[in-house]
Amino acid sequence: DTGVSQNPRHKITKRGQNVTFRCDPISEHNRLYWYRQTLGQGPEFLTYFQNEAQLEKSRLLSDRFSAERPKGSFSTLEIQRTEQGDSAMYLCASSLEGLRVTDTQYFGPGTRLTVL
Amino acid sequence: AQSVAQPEDQVNVAEGNPLTVKCTYSVSGNPYLFWYVQYPNRGLQFLLKYITGDNLVKGSYGFEAEFNKSQTSFHLKKPSALVSDSALYFCAVSPLLNQAGTALIFGKGTTLSVSS
């Protein structure tokens, strides 16, 4: 169990550029979540996947944001036409869902995005 | 609206003294409750969770939390604080069998500072 990994750890981009982040969950975890954390706030839910199916998207996930989990393993989060307000820490988490509705979500180290 | 409140932005305690970090929630149903800790430039680490059963839950690093349904609270406690406990602590809830999914709702976080 190597934990949840995220790449890159830091990303600096100019306004209007597109960025893509990657998350590798704990192996065999079937659920994968994306959260956004801004300074002084707790993480806010963006979206989650059950295997390769995207089951829920928050209203925070504007049409500039898209997430995929093509083979039910790693996931990517893309932000198009970045804005300064997109600057935040983007956190990925994974969990193993079985008979219980909710199990523990384990978080990766995050990708810090700075939009200039 | 569903929410989590951590009424204290910062808690200061001396090493060796007991500590309490407060959390109250407003969620319909019977939620699952979690505590996470975040160290600088790192992701969230899971401490403990309450699903059902005994109201006193024991977790990692000597932490425990007490669930109080009538007061809708889930306070984090430790009998004897260590300097290494200094970090940012988040309370989170996940509504049970919520059709919207199992996204965690986080509080804003409480900074714990333990002095030697």
XYZ file of C-alpha atoms in Angstrom:
232
model
C 0.000 0.000 0.000
C 1.897 3.014 -1.283
C -0.833 5.535 -0.551
C -2.502 8.031 -2.845
C -0.078 9.883 -5.098
C -0.620 13.095 -7.029
C 1.381 14.762 -9.757
C 2.595 17.353 -10.123
C 2.918 18.610 -6.562
C 3.117 22.196 -7.707
C 1.934 23.912 -10.872
C 2.351 27.550 -11.810
C 0.539 28.689 -14.912
C -0.602 31.845 -16.599
C -4.226 32.844 -16.762
C -5.946 31.316 -19.752
C -3.742 28.234 -19.961
C -4.968 24.676 -19.522
C -3.621 22.434 -16.784
C -4.002 18.739 -16.014
C -3.418 16.955 -12.740
C -3.079 13.255 -12.151
C -4.095 11.123 -9.182
C -3.127 7.506 -8.557
C -5.322 5.996 -5.842
C -4.492 3.228 -3.437
C -4.526 0.055 -5.492
C -7.874 -1.748 -5.524
C -9.737 1.267 -4.151
C -12.841 1.587 -6.260
C -13.811 5.132 -5.336
C -11.822 8.223 -6.177
C -12.638 11.770 -5.108
C -11.417 15.233 -6.016
C -11.545 18.147 -3.576
C -10.359 21.742 -3.721
C -8.874 23.532 -0.722
C -8.305 27.266 -0.582
C -6.335 29.087 2.071
C -8.051 29.094 5.425
C -10.802 26.747 4.338
C -11.505 23.080 4.581
C -11.530 20.929 1.454
C -14.591 21.296 -0.774
C -15.914 18.366 -2.756
C -15.653 18.554 -6.538
C -16.474 15.131 -7.950
C -16.136 11.403 -7.404
C -15.884 8.179 -9.357
C -17.029 4.665 -8.642
C -14.626 2.662 -10.787
C -14.695 4.491 -14.139
C -18.140 6.055 -13.684
C -18.354 9.672 -12.579
C -21.269 9.571 -10.137
C -21.486 13.089 -8.795
C -20.270 16.557 -9.646
C -20.436 19.546 -7.346
C -21.777 22.867 -8.555
C -18.225 24.106 -7.924
C -17.153 22.078 -10.943
C -17.781 24.593 -13.709
C -17.755 23.636 -17.375
C -14.066 24.562 -17.491
C -13.336 21.584 -15.268
C -13.370 18.001 -16.456
C -12.333 14.807 -14.720
C -11.811 11.324 -16.049
C -10.972 7.912 -14.714
C -10.764 5.939 -17.952
C -9.909 2.469 -16.694
C -11.058 2.786 -13.137
C -7.510 3.268 -11.907
C -5.804 6.676 -12.089
C -7.746 9.868 -12.644
C -7.040 13.203 -14.290
C -8.509 16.596 -13.516
C -8.237 19.197 -16.263
C -8.915 22.888 -15.915
C -9.323 24.813 -19.137
C -8.787 28.554 -19.519
C -7.520 28.905 -15.957
C -8.510 31.923 -13.896
C -6.810 33.418 -10.858
C -9.692 32.158 -8.750
C -8.673 28.604 -9.620
C -5.550 28.976 -7.489
C -5.904 26.382 -4.753
C -4.729 23.016 -3.502
C -6.384 20.187 -5.398
C -6.683 17.057 -3.297
C -7.415 13.541 -4.403
C -8.704 10.799 -2.129
C -9.638 7.182 -2.560
C -11.678 4.658 -0.632
C -12.805 1.071 -0.836
C -16.565 0.865 -0.837
C -18.182 -2.412 -0.013
C -21.241 -3.383 1.912
C -21.156 -0.173 3.920
C -22.103 3.059 2.217
C -19.107 5.028 3.327
C -15.613 3.911 4.162
C -12.561 5.947 5.019
C -11.208 8.333 2.408
C -7.413 8.463 2.240
C -5.922 11.609 0.810
C -2.942 12.298 -1.387
C -0.461 15.138 -0.797
C -2.287 17.455 -3.194
C -1.348 19.573 -6.192
C -0.914 23.263 -5.464
C -2.013 25.375 -8.431
C -0.986 29.004 -8.767
C -2.532 30.980 -11.606
C -0.669 34.193 -12.403
C -27.979 23.337 4.557
C -25.614 20.674 5.743
C -22.575 22.066 7.489
C -19.770 21.468 9.943
C -18.620 24.077 12.415
C -15.279 24.272 14.157
C -15.833 27.273 16.409
C -12.182 27.841 17.281
C -9.691 28.957 14.647
C -6.830 28.173 17.030
C -6.340 26.175 20.203
C -3.255 26.684 22.344
C -2.201 24.171 24.983
C 0.941 23.408 26.927
C 2.701 20.115 26.381
C 1.407 17.476 28.749
C -1.971 19.134 29.222
C -5.194 17.684 27.837
C -6.518 19.119 24.616
C -9.956 19.443 23.059
C -10.755 20.543 19.529
C -14.454 21.210 19.060
C -16.732 20.218 16.209
C -20.473 20.501 15.741
C -22.471 19.475 12.709
C -25.789 20.101 11.048
C -26.602 17.145 8.836
C -29.822 15.278 8.314
C -29.889 11.618 9.135
C -27.190 9.752 10.993
C -23.886 10.862 9.556
C -20.508 9.243 9.640
C -18.054 11.552 11.407
C -14.319 11.910 10.815
C -11.273 13.746 12.054
C -8.292 14.439 9.821
C -4.983 16.190 10.531
C -2.975 18.214 8.042
C 0.693 19.056 8.421
C 2.282 21.860 6.349
C 2.570 21.054 2.652
C 1.061 17.634 3.156
C -2.286 16.037 2.503
C -4.867 15.120 5.091
C -4.147 12.176 7.329
C -7.013 10.147 8.748
C -7.197 10.114 12.570
C -10.453 8.427 13.490
C -14.096 7.976 12.580
C -17.466 7.308 14.163
C -20.023 5.185 12.364
C -22.106 3.584 15.073
C -21.770 2.011 18.492
C -19.718 3.338 21.392
C -19.807 7.120 21.561
C -16.108 7.276 22.450
C -13.918 6.484 19.471
C -10.188 5.893 19.730
C -7.859 6.685 16.867
C -4.270 7.230 15.860
C -1.530 8.884 17.933
C -3.524 8.694 21.176
C -6.425 10.806 19.933
C -10.022 10.050 20.731
C -13.337 11.689 19.960
C -16.687 11.728 21.683
C -19.908 11.623 19.702
C -22.868 13.403 21.296
C -26.040 13.010 19.273
C -28.181 15.378 21.341
C -25.618 18.158 21.003
C -24.653 17.148 17.445
C -21.027 17.344 18.439
C -17.915 15.280 17.784
C -15.088 16.816 19.821
C -11.516 15.607 19.391
C -9.562 14.972 22.569
C -6.179 13.831 23.793
C -5.246 13.343 27.463
C -1.689 14.650 27.137
C -0.627 16.909 24.269
C 2.730 16.667 22.498
C 4.552 19.436 20.652
C 4.431 17.176 17.595
C 0.621 17.328 17.703
C 0.807 20.925 16.462
C -1.029 20.922 13.137
C -4.288 21.814 11.405
C -7.236 19.615 12.345
C -10.365 19.102 10.279
C -13.689 17.643 11.285
C -15.759 16.121 8.482
C -19.130 14.464 8.063
C -20.580 12.164 5.450
C -24.364 11.860 5.415
C -25.501 8.282 5.604
C -27.229 6.887 2.514
C -27.331 10.307 0.946
C -28.435 9.932 -2.636
C -26.057 12.725 -3.567
C -23.119 10.531 -2.761
C -20.572 10.159 -0.050
C -18.742 13.422 -0.386
C -17.248 14.653 2.852
C -18.309 18.017 4.236
C -15.412 19.637 6.073
C -15.193 22.302 8.715
C -12.822 25.230 8.236
C -10.180 23.654 10.419
C -8.640 24.398 13.796
C -4.950 25.103 14.242
C -3.594 23.338 17.292
C -0.462 24.832 18.815
C 1.266 22.900 21.584
C 3.979 24.771 23.448
C 6.867 23.144 25.273
